[in-house]
């Protein structure tokens, strides 16, 4: 029995523990350390790549916006100019087309010449008489009279000097003078145009009010106020200069405005300090 048990022990394999590598470092620890090093290097590479892409995108977007800011006003200017030339050229170009003359710009030059000749003719006594007769016929038309009156008032407001010199009757429809009023609250002022004067009668007596027009959207849209003439500041600006200030968004306003009243008030644009009236 002893020899049989010994033979069985020789036949059964015995598990042998694995050999340890030198310096006591296992294979699993070495593989994990190499994986950590490779992951760190890949993370650093991806971070640098993303930062570089962000810099490129920021630079490209800034340059693109700069190009848009520069080219957009030029494109709008050329488009409006081109449209205006075609619009004016279309008045007389069909006549030249029927005559067999196809020269671009000839109708435009003819239209400008025609407008100039109308201005010269209307400056004379005969032209003013013809215009008065034509206006008399237009005012007899129900709908056309309102459209013509509104358009005429806008033209007179935009260029009052020309309207007064050519058609003296339009002085009552033009802007009288430039004014500065307190609006919309105390401490703030607005540029306005005096259009007419009104006498307000009450039990306390009669008070003179000025009808002022305050543009809110360039020149064609605005608010109308009735303000006492004592509360209005009158700067030494002509109506044409006031219109240029409104159209330019205030960029053409002088640095110092002097009042034309008896006390000669002065307004400085830097601090915009206006003494009380």
PDB file of C-alpha atoms in Angstrom:
ATOM      1  CA  UNK A   1       0.000   0.000   0.000  1.00  0.00           C
ATOM      2  CA  UNK A   2       2.826   2.386   0.713  1.00  0.00           C
ATOM      3  CA  UNK A   3       4.377   1.972  -2.705  1.00  0.00           C
ATOM      4  CA  UNK A   4       0.972   2.499  -4.438  1.00  0.00           C
ATOM      5  CA  UNK A   5       0.352   5.782  -2.603  1.00  0.00           C
ATOM      6  CA  UNK A   6       3.835   6.966  -3.512  1.00  0.00           C
ATOM      7  CA  UNK A   7       3.183   6.163  -7.175  1.00  0.00           C
ATOM      8  CA  UNK A   8      -0.082   8.104  -7.093  1.00  0.00           C
ATOM      9  CA  UNK A   9       1.674  11.184  -5.662  1.00  0.00           C
ATOM     10  CA  UNK A  10       4.191  11.050  -8.503  1.00  0.00           C
ATOM     11  CA  UNK A  11       1.401  10.880 -11.116  1.00  0.00           C
ATOM     12  CA  UNK A  12      -0.589  13.934  -9.737  1.00  0.00           C
ATOM     13  CA  UNK A  13       0.962  17.272 -10.977  1.00  0.00           C
ATOM     14  CA  UNK A  14       1.768  19.851  -8.374  1.00  0.00           C
ATOM     15  CA  UNK A  15       1.125  23.583  -9.112  1.00  0.00           C
ATOM     16  CA  UNK A  16       4.347  25.543  -9.229  1.00  0.00           C
ATOM     17  CA  UNK A  17       4.152  29.320  -8.367  1.00  0.00           C
ATOM     18  CA  UNK A  18       5.173  31.681 -11.209  1.00  0.00           C
ATOM     19  CA  UNK A  19       8.598  33.098 -11.220  1.00  0.00           C
ATOM     20  CA  UNK A  20       8.900  36.764 -10.158  1.00  0.00           C
ATOM     21  CA  UNK A  21      10.656  39.097 -12.584  1.00  0.00           C
ATOM     22  CA  UNK A  22      13.821  40.843 -11.487  1.00  0.00           C
ATOM     23  CA  UNK A  23      13.625  43.807  -9.095  1.00  0.00           C
ATOM     24  CA  UNK A  24      10.241  42.580  -7.888  1.00  0.00           C
ATOM     25  CA  UNK A  25       8.137  44.299 -10.548  1.00  0.00           C
ATOM     26  CA  UNK A  26       5.206  42.405 -11.975  1.00  0.00           C
ATOM     27  CA  UNK A  27       4.084  42.382 -15.601  1.00  0.00           C
ATOM     28  CA  UNK A  28       0.653  43.817 -14.736  1.00  0.00           C
ATOM     29  CA  UNK A  29       2.128  46.875 -13.014  1.00  0.00           C
ATOM     30  CA  UNK A  30       4.470  47.563 -15.948  1.00  0.00           C
ATOM     31  CA  UNK A  31       1.644  47.290 -18.481  1.00  0.00           C
ATOM     32  CA  UNK A  32      -0.609  49.606 -16.411  1.00  0.00           C
ATOM     33  CA  UNK A  33       2.151  52.234 -16.097  1.00  0.00           C
ATOM     34  CA  UNK A  34       2.817  52.180 -19.843  1.00  0.00           C
ATOM     35  CA  UNK A  35      -0.933  52.582 -20.542  1.00  0.00           C
ATOM     36  CA  UNK A  36      -1.117  55.565 -18.150  1.00  0.00           C
ATOM     37  CA  UNK A  37       1.841  57.254 -19.876  1.00  0.00           C
ATOM     38  CA  UNK A  38       0.304  56.757 -23.316  1.00  0.00           C
ATOM     39  CA  UNK A  39      -3.104  58.094 -22.139  1.00  0.00           C
ATOM     40  CA  UNK A  40      -1.496  61.194 -20.627  1.00  0.00           C
ATOM     41  CA  UNK A  41       0.413  61.918 -23.805  1.00  0.00           C
ATOM     42  CA  UNK A  42      -2.767  61.523 -25.898  1.00  0.00           C
ATOM     43  CA  UNK A  43      -4.673  63.858 -23.548  1.00  0.00           C
ATOM     44  CA  UNK A  44      -1.970  66.517 -23.826  1.00  0.00           C
ATOM     45  CA  UNK A  45      -1.989  66.134 -27.614  1.00  0.00           C
ATOM     46  CA  UNK A  46      -5.802  66.507 -27.811  1.00  0.00           C
ATOM     47  CA  UNK A  47      -5.776  69.576 -25.523  1.00  0.00           C
ATOM     48  CA  UNK A  48      -3.140  71.295 -27.643  1.00  0.00           C
ATOM     49  CA  UNK A  49      -5.050  70.476 -30.802  1.00  0.00           C
ATOM     50  CA  UNK A  50      -8.310  71.901 -29.399  1.00  0.00           C
ATOM     51  CA  UNK A  51      -6.566  75.101 -28.235  1.00  0.00           C
ATOM     52  CA  UNK A  52      -5.012  75.548 -31.676  1.00  0.00           C
ATOM     53  CA  UNK A  53      -8.400  75.038 -33.361  1.00  0.00           C
ATOM     54  CA  UNK A  54     -10.014  77.609 -31.044  1.00  0.00           C
ATOM     55  CA  UNK A  55      -7.341  80.190 -31.880  1.00  0.00           C
ATOM     56  CA  UNK A  56      -7.790  79.568 -35.607  1.00  0.00           C
ATOM     57  CA  UNK A  57     -11.592  79.822 -35.372  1.00  0.00           C
ATOM     58  CA  UNK A  58     -11.410  83.042 -33.346  1.00  0.00           C
ATOM     59  CA  UNK A  59      -8.940  84.600 -35.800  1.00  0.00           C
ATOM     60  CA  UNK A  60     -10.994  83.548 -38.826  1.00  0.00           C
ATOM     61  CA  UNK A  61     -14.272  84.841 -37.336  1.00  0.00           C
ATOM     62  CA  UNK A  62     -12.721  88.217 -36.470  1.00  0.00           C
ATOM     63  CA  UNK A  63     -11.282  88.648 -39.949  1.00  0.00           C
ATOM     64  CA  UNK A  64     -14.576  87.591 -41.543  1.00  0.00           C
ATOM     65  CA  UNK A  65     -16.540  90.114 -39.477  1.00  0.00           C
ATOM     66  CA  UNK A  66     -14.003  92.821 -40.332  1.00  0.00           C
ATOM     67  CA  UNK A  67     -14.500  92.056 -44.007  1.00  0.00           C
ATOM     68  CA  UNK A  68     -18.287  92.243 -43.606  1.00  0.00           C
ATOM     69  CA  UNK A  69     -18.071  95.579 -41.786  1.00  0.00           C
ATOM     70  CA  UNK A  70     -15.893  97.022 -44.553  1.00  0.00           C
ATOM     71  CA  UNK A  71     -17.744  95.577 -47.547  1.00  0.00           C
ATOM     72  CA  UNK A  72     -21.354  95.969 -46.350  1.00  0.00           C
ATOM     73  CA  UNK A  73     -21.492  99.808 -46.571  1.00  0.00           C
ATOM     74  CA  UNK A  74     -19.741  99.703 -49.939  1.00  0.00           C
ATOM     75  CA  UNK A  75     -22.148  97.075 -51.256  1.00  0.00           C
ATOM     76  CA  UNK A  76     -25.196  98.998 -50.031  1.00  0.00           C
ATOM     77  CA  UNK A  77     -23.860 102.246 -51.517  1.00  0.00           C
ATOM     78  CA  UNK A  78     -23.161 100.706 -54.918  1.00  0.00           C
ATOM     79  CA  UNK A  79     -26.486  98.874 -54.929  1.00  0.00           C
ATOM     80  CA  UNK A  80     -28.527 101.995 -54.124  1.00  0.00           C
ATOM     81  CA  UNK A  81     -26.530 104.073 -56.626  1.00  0.00           C
ATOM     82  CA  UNK A  82     -26.982 101.457 -59.333  1.00  0.00           C
ATOM     83  CA  UNK A  83     -30.715 101.215 -58.569  1.00  0.00           C
ATOM     84  CA  UNK A  84     -31.076 105.006 -58.638  1.00  0.00           C
ATOM     85  CA  UNK A  85     -29.286 105.263 -62.001  1.00  0.00           C
ATOM     86  CA  UNK A  86     -31.542 102.579 -63.500  1.00  0.00           C
ATOM     87  CA  UNK A  87     -34.627 104.215 -61.965  1.00  0.00           C
ATOM     88  CA  UNK A  88     -33.847 107.668 -63.336  1.00  0.00           C
ATOM     89  CA  UNK A  89     -32.615 106.260 -66.625  1.00  0.00           C
ATOM     90  CA  UNK A  90     -35.946 104.485 -67.088  1.00  0.00           C
ATOM     91  CA  UNK A  91     -37.832 107.754 -67.601  1.00  0.00           C
ATOM     92  CA  UNK A  92     -36.292 108.620 -70.964  1.00  0.00           C
ATOM     93  CA  UNK A  93     -34.569 105.398 -72.062  1.00  0.00           C
ATOM     94  CA  UNK A  94     -37.791 103.967 -73.642  1.00  0.00           C
ATOM     95  CA  UNK A  95     -37.961 107.032 -75.884  1.00  0.00           C
ATOM     96  CA  UNK A  96     -34.408 106.472 -77.063  1.00  0.00           C
ATOM     97  CA  UNK A  97     -35.137 102.750 -77.520  1.00  0.00           C
ATOM     98  CA  UNK A  98     -38.018 103.564 -79.888  1.00  0.00           C
ATOM     99  CA  UNK A  99     -35.660 105.824 -81.806  1.00  0.00           C
ATOM    100  CA  UNK A 100     -33.108 103.007 -82.100  1.00  0.00           C
ATOM    101  CA  UNK A 101     -30.561 104.630 -79.783  1.00  0.00           C
ATOM    102  CA  UNK A 102     -29.338 102.190 -77.134  1.00  0.00           C
ATOM    103  CA  UNK A 103     -26.721 104.010 -75.064  1.00  0.00           C
ATOM    104  CA  UNK A 104     -26.682 103.254 -71.365  1.00  0.00           C
ATOM    105  CA  UNK A 105     -26.745 106.380 -69.241  1.00  0.00           C
ATOM    106  CA  UNK A 106     -28.233 108.614 -71.916  1.00  0.00           C
ATOM    107  CA  UNK A 107     -31.667 108.521 -70.264  1.00  0.00           C
ATOM    108  CA  UNK A 108     -30.058 109.261 -66.899  1.00  0.00           C
ATOM    109  CA  UNK A 109     -28.281 112.351 -68.244  1.00  0.00           C
ATOM    110  CA  UNK A 110     -31.467 113.466 -69.970  1.00  0.00           C
ATOM    111  CA  UNK A 111     -33.412 113.129 -66.706  1.00  0.00           C
ATOM    112  CA  UNK A 112     -30.856 115.215 -64.808  1.00  0.00           C
ATOM    113  CA  UNK A 113     -30.963 117.873 -67.518  1.00  0.00           C
ATOM    114  CA  UNK A 114     -34.754 117.876 -67.405  1.00  0.00           C
ATOM    115  CA  UNK A 115     -34.781 118.302 -63.597  1.00  0.00           C
ATOM    116  CA  UNK A 116     -32.315 121.173 -63.873  1.00  0.00           C
ATOM    117  CA  UNK A 117     -34.405 122.908 -66.516  1.00  0.00           C
ATOM    118  CA  UNK A 118     -37.543 122.510 -64.380  1.00  0.00           C
ATOM    119  CA  UNK A 119     -35.732 124.174 -61.477  1.00  0.00           C
ATOM    120  CA  UNK A 120     -34.639 127.061 -63.687  1.00  0.00           C
ATOM    121  CA  UNK A 121     -38.127 127.476 -65.126  1.00  0.00           C
ATOM    122  CA  UNK A 122     -39.885 127.330 -61.742  1.00  0.00           C
ATOM    123  CA  UNK A 123     -37.580 130.025 -60.381  1.00  0.00           C
ATOM    124  CA  UNK A 124     -39.098 132.511 -62.801  1.00  0.00           C
ATOM    125  CA  UNK A 125     -42.421 134.316 -62.462  1.00  0.00           C
ATOM    126  CA  UNK A 126     -43.930 132.370 -65.359  1.00  0.00           C
ATOM    127  CA  UNK A 127     -42.960 129.018 -63.825  1.00  0.00           C
ATOM    128  CA  UNK A 128     -44.452 129.962 -60.446  1.00  0.00           C
ATOM    129  CA  UNK A 129     -47.694 130.931 -62.187  1.00  0.00           C
ATOM    130  CA  UNK A 130     -47.840 127.621 -64.057  1.00  0.00           C
ATOM    131  CA  UNK A 131     -47.143 125.735 -60.812  1.00  0.00           C
ATOM    132  CA  UNK A 132     -49.897 127.607 -58.980  1.00  0.00           C
ATOM    133  CA  UNK A 133     -52.331 126.747 -61.752  1.00  0.00           C
ATOM    134  CA  UNK A 134     -51.337 123.077 -61.623  1.00  0.00           C
ATOM    135  CA  UNK A 135     -51.699 122.995 -57.851  1.00  0.00           C
ATOM    136  CA  UNK A 136     -55.158 124.476 -58.159  1.00  0.00           C
ATOM    137  CA  UNK A 137     -56.216 121.552 -60.368  1.00  0.00           C
ATOM    138  CA  UNK A 138     -54.555 119.000 -58.048  1.00  0.00           C
ATOM    139  CA  UNK A 139     -56.311 120.385 -54.974  1.00  0.00           C
ATOM    140  CA  UNK A 140     -59.653 119.755 -56.629  1.00  0.00           C
ATOM    141  CA  UNK A 141     -58.970 115.994 -56.685  1.00  0.00           C
ATOM    142  CA  UNK A 142     -60.155 114.240 -53.495  1.00  0.00           C
ATOM    143  CA  UNK A 143     -57.408 111.681 -52.869  1.00  0.00           C
ATOM    144  CA  UNK A 144     -54.556 113.136 -54.885  1.00  0.00           C
ATOM    145  CA  UNK A 145     -54.720 116.450 -53.020  1.00  0.00           C
ATOM    146  CA  UNK A 146     -53.834 114.832 -49.667  1.00  0.00           C
ATOM    147  CA  UNK A 147     -50.917 112.882 -51.136  1.00  0.00           C
ATOM    148  CA  UNK A 148     -49.587 115.952 -52.912  1.00  0.00           C
ATOM    149  CA  UNK A 149     -49.915 118.161 -49.817  1.00  0.00           C
ATOM    150  CA  UNK A 150     -48.070 115.678 -47.592  1.00  0.00           C
ATOM    151  CA  UNK A 151     -45.281 115.190 -50.146  1.00  0.00           C
ATOM    152  CA  UNK A 152     -44.964 118.930 -50.613  1.00  0.00           C
ATOM    153  CA  UNK A 153     -44.660 119.565 -46.885  1.00  0.00           C
ATOM    154  CA  UNK A 154     -41.936 116.922 -46.562  1.00  0.00           C
ATOM    155  CA  UNK A 155     -40.026 118.495 -49.470  1.00  0.00           C
ATOM    156  CA  UNK A 156     -40.361 121.926 -47.905  1.00  0.00           C
ATOM    157  CA  UNK A 157     -39.118 120.625 -44.553  1.00  0.00           C
ATOM    158  CA  UNK A 158     -36.092 118.890 -46.061  1.00  0.00           C
ATOM    159  CA  UNK A 159     -34.962 121.890 -48.118  1.00  0.00           C
ATOM    160  CA  UNK A 160     -36.681 124.982 -46.767  1.00  0.00           C
ATOM    161  CA  UNK A 161     -34.157 127.430 -48.214  1.00  0.00           C
ATOM    162  CA  UNK A 162     -34.700 126.179 -51.747  1.00  0.00           C
ATOM    163  CA  UNK A 163     -38.466 126.141 -51.306  1.00  0.00           C
ATOM    164  CA  UNK A 164     -38.494 129.717 -50.006  1.00  0.00           C
ATOM    165  CA  UNK A 165     -36.269 131.055 -52.779  1.00  0.00           C
ATOM    166  CA  UNK A 166     -38.160 129.293 -55.566  1.00  0.00           C
ATOM    167  CA  UNK A 167     -41.710 129.268 -54.180  1.00  0.00           C
ATOM    168  CA  UNK A 168     -42.257 131.983 -51.567  1.00  0.00           C
ATOM    169  CA  UNK A 169     -45.654 130.617 -50.500  1.00  0.00           C
ATOM    170  CA  UNK A 170     -43.994 127.538 -48.950  1.00  0.00           C
ATOM    171  CA  UNK A 171     -42.430 129.478 -46.077  1.00  0.00           C
ATOM    172  CA  UNK A 172     -45.423 128.642 -43.888  1.00  0.00           C
ATOM    173  CA  UNK A 173     -44.930 124.887 -44.451  1.00  0.00           C
ATOM    174  CA  UNK A 174     -41.185 124.667 -43.761  1.00  0.00           C
ATOM    175  CA  UNK A 175     -39.305 124.262 -40.486  1.00  0.00           C
ATOM    176  CA  UNK A 176     -38.955 127.700 -38.936  1.00  0.00           C
ATOM    177  CA  UNK A 177     -35.871 127.204 -36.797  1.00  0.00           C
ATOM    178  CA  UNK A 178     -33.950 124.705 -34.707  1.00  0.00           C
ATOM    179  CA  UNK A 179     -34.808 124.378 -31.020  1.00  0.00           C
ATOM    180  CA  UNK A 180     -33.612 122.447 -27.978  1.00  0.00           C
ATOM    181  CA  UNK A 181     -36.241 121.262 -25.506  1.00  0.00           C
ATOM    182  CA  UNK A 182     -36.199 119.307 -22.257  1.00  0.00           C
ATOM    183  CA  UNK A 183     -37.259 115.813 -23.326  1.00  0.00           C
ATOM    184  CA  UNK A 184     -38.118 113.123 -22.288  1.00  0.00           C
ATOM    185  CA  UNK A 185     -37.361 113.970 -18.628  1.00  0.00           C
ATOM    186  CA  UNK A 186     -35.530 116.513 -16.547  1.00  0.00           C
ATOM    187  CA  UNK A 187     -31.796 116.581 -17.266  1.00  0.00           C
ATOM    188  CA  UNK A 188     -32.165 115.320 -20.861  1.00  0.00           C
ATOM    189  CA  UNK A 189     -32.571 117.439 -23.964  1.00  0.00           C
ATOM    190  CA  UNK A 190     -33.709 116.794 -27.517  1.00  0.00           C
ATOM    191  CA  UNK A 191     -33.117 118.538 -30.816  1.00  0.00           C
ATOM    192  CA  UNK A 192     -36.361 119.760 -32.364  1.00  0.00           C
ATOM    193  CA  UNK A 193     -37.702 121.967 -35.140  1.00  0.00           C
ATOM    194  CA  UNK A 194     -40.202 124.777 -34.629  1.00  0.00           C
ATOM    195  CA  UNK A 195     -42.958 124.456 -37.227  1.00  0.00           C
ATOM    196  CA  UNK A 196     -45.517 127.014 -36.082  1.00  0.00           C
ATOM    197  CA  UNK A 197     -46.775 129.103 -33.159  1.00  0.00           C
ATOM    198  CA  UNK A 198     -50.140 128.832 -31.415  1.00  0.00           C
ATOM    199  CA  UNK A 199     -51.899 131.255 -29.062  1.00  0.00           C
ATOM    200  CA  UNK A 200     -53.458 129.423 -26.103  1.00  0.00           C
ATOM    201  CA  UNK A 201     -56.315 131.412 -24.585  1.00  0.00           C
ATOM    202  CA  UNK A 202     -57.607 130.581 -21.110  1.00  0.00           C
ATOM    203  CA  UNK A 203     -59.026 132.293 -18.034  1.00  0.00           C
ATOM    204  CA  UNK A 204     -55.499 133.117 -16.905  1.00  0.00           C
ATOM    205  CA  UNK A 205     -54.814 135.002 -20.102  1.00  0.00           C
ATOM    206  CA  UNK A 206     -53.143 134.254 -23.395  1.00  0.00           C
ATOM    207  CA  UNK A 207     -49.969 132.199 -23.684  1.00  0.00           C
ATOM    208  CA  UNK A 208     -47.817 131.681 -26.757  1.00  0.00           C
ATOM    209  CA  UNK A 209     -47.014 128.065 -27.539  1.00  0.00           C
ATOM    210  CA  UNK A 210     -44.603 126.731 -30.133  1.00  0.00           C
ATOM    211  CA  UNK A 211     -45.399 123.602 -32.105  1.00  0.00           C
ATOM    212  CA  UNK A 212     -42.132 121.663 -32.218  1.00  0.00           C
ATOM    213  CA  UNK A 213     -41.329 118.502 -34.137  1.00  0.00           C
ATOM    214  CA  UNK A 214     -38.910 116.045 -32.505  1.00  0.00           C
ATOM    215  CA  UNK A 215     -37.555 113.440 -34.971  1.00  0.00           C
ATOM    216  CA  UNK A 216     -37.421 109.931 -33.524  1.00  0.00           C
ATOM    217  CA  UNK A 217     -36.452 107.967 -36.651  1.00  0.00           C
ATOM    218  CA  UNK A 218     -34.173 110.117 -38.780  1.00  0.00           C
ATOM    219  CA  UNK A 219     -36.412 112.885 -40.172  1.00  0.00           C
ATOM    220  CA  UNK A 220     -39.689 111.446 -41.445  1.00  0.00           C
ATOM    221  CA  UNK A 221     -41.036 110.034 -38.175  1.00  0.00           C
ATOM    222  CA  UNK A 222     -41.261 111.914 -34.912  1.00  0.00           C
ATOM    223  CA  UNK A 223     -43.363 113.441 -32.160  1.00  0.00           C
ATOM    224  CA  UNK A 224     -45.148 116.795 -32.014  1.00  0.00           C
ATOM    225  CA  UNK A 225     -45.222 118.852 -28.819  1.00  0.00           C
ATOM    226  CA  UNK A 226     -46.784 122.162 -27.844  1.00  0.00           C
ATOM    227  CA  UNK A 227     -44.296 123.933 -25.585  1.00  0.00           C
ATOM    228  CA  UNK A 228     -44.241 127.400 -24.143  1.00  0.00           C
ATOM    229  CA  UNK A 229     -41.885 129.702 -25.988  1.00  0.00           C
ATOM    230  CA  UNK A 230     -40.185 130.509 -22.661  1.00  0.00           C
ATOM    231  CA  UNK A 231     -39.093 126.871 -22.251  1.00  0.00           C
ATOM    232  CA  UNK A 232     -37.419 126.608 -25.652  1.00  0.00           C
ATOM    233  CA  UNK A 233     -33.701 127.086 -26.229  1.00  0.00           C
ATOM    234  CA  UNK A 234     -32.773 128.429 -29.653  1.00  0.00           C
ATOM    235  CA  UNK A 235     -29.218 127.525 -30.745  1.00  0.00           C
ATOM    236  CA  UNK A 236     -27.327 129.359 -33.458  1.00  0.00           C
ATOM    237  CA  UNK A 237     -28.031 126.601 -35.986  1.00  0.00           C
ATOM    238  CA  UNK A 238     -29.758 126.930 -39.308  1.00  0.00           C
ATOM    239  CA  UNK A 239     -32.487 124.517 -40.333  1.00  0.00           C
ATOM    240  CA  UNK A 240     -30.159 122.857 -42.824  1.00  0.00           C
ATOM    241  CA  UNK A 241     -27.539 122.296 -40.129  1.00  0.00           C
ATOM    242  CA  UNK A 242     -30.201 120.839 -37.830  1.00  0.00           C
ATOM    243  CA  UNK A 243     -31.318 118.413 -40.542  1.00  0.00           C
ATOM    244  CA  UNK A 244     -27.708 117.347 -41.128  1.00  0.00           C
ATOM    245  CA  UNK A 245     -27.292 116.680 -37.385  1.00  0.00           C
ATOM    246  CA  UNK A 246     -30.411 114.489 -37.329  1.00  0.00           C
ATOM    247  CA  UNK A 247     -29.502 112.549 -40.477  1.00  0.00           C
ATOM    248  CA  UNK A 248     -25.887 111.988 -39.349  1.00  0.00           C
ATOM    249  CA  UNK A 249     -27.005 110.717 -35.959  1.00  0.00           C
ATOM    250  CA  UNK A 250     -25.441 113.671 -34.134  1.00  0.00           C
ATOM    251  CA  UNK A 251     -21.966 113.258 -35.628  1.00  0.00           C
ATOM    252  CA  UNK A 252     -22.041 116.679 -37.323  1.00  0.00           C
ATOM    253  CA  UNK A 253     -23.103 118.633 -34.239  1.00  0.00           C
ATOM    254  CA  UNK A 254     -20.711 121.451 -33.250  1.00  0.00           C
ATOM    255  CA  UNK A 255     -18.722 121.120 -30.061  1.00  0.00           C
ATOM    256  CA  UNK A 256     -20.129 124.388 -28.697  1.00  0.00           C
ATOM    257  CA  UNK A 257     -23.640 125.695 -29.279  1.00  0.00           C
ATOM    258  CA  UNK A 258     -24.422 129.321 -28.518  1.00  0.00           C
ATOM    259  CA  UNK A 259     -27.956 130.426 -27.788  1.00  0.00           C
ATOM    260  CA  UNK A 260     -29.362 133.311 -29.821  1.00  0.00           C
ATOM    261  CA  UNK A 261     -31.579 134.724 -27.055  1.00  0.00           C
ATOM    262  CA  UNK A 262     -30.803 137.847 -25.066  1.00  0.00           C
ATOM    263  CA  UNK A 263     -28.817 136.085 -22.343  1.00  0.00           C
ATOM    264  CA  UNK A 264     -26.607 134.186 -24.849  1.00  0.00           C
ATOM    265  CA  UNK A 265     -26.731 130.814 -23.115  1.00  0.00           C
ATOM    266  CA  UNK A 266     -24.005 128.351 -24.002  1.00  0.00           C
ATOM    267  CA  UNK A 267     -24.250 124.579 -24.297  1.00  0.00           C
ATOM    268  CA  UNK A 268     -21.175 122.368 -24.204  1.00  0.00           C
ATOM    269  CA  UNK A 269     -21.671 118.998 -25.814  1.00  0.00           C
ATOM    270  CA  UNK A 270     -19.035 117.290 -23.683  1.00  0.00           C
ATOM    271  CA  UNK A 271     -20.898 117.774 -20.402  1.00  0.00           C
ATOM    272  CA  UNK A 272     -24.144 118.936 -22.065  1.00  0.00           C
ATOM    273  CA  UNK A 273     -24.735 121.380 -19.229  1.00  0.00           C
ATOM    274  CA  UNK A 274     -27.541 123.742 -20.139  1.00  0.00           C
ATOM    275  CA  UNK A 275     -28.455 126.432 -17.620  1.00  0.00           C
ATOM    276  CA  UNK A 276     -32.137 126.770 -16.754  1.00  0.00           C
ATOM    277  CA  UNK A 277     -34.245 129.063 -18.856  1.00  0.00           C
TER     278      UNK A 277
END
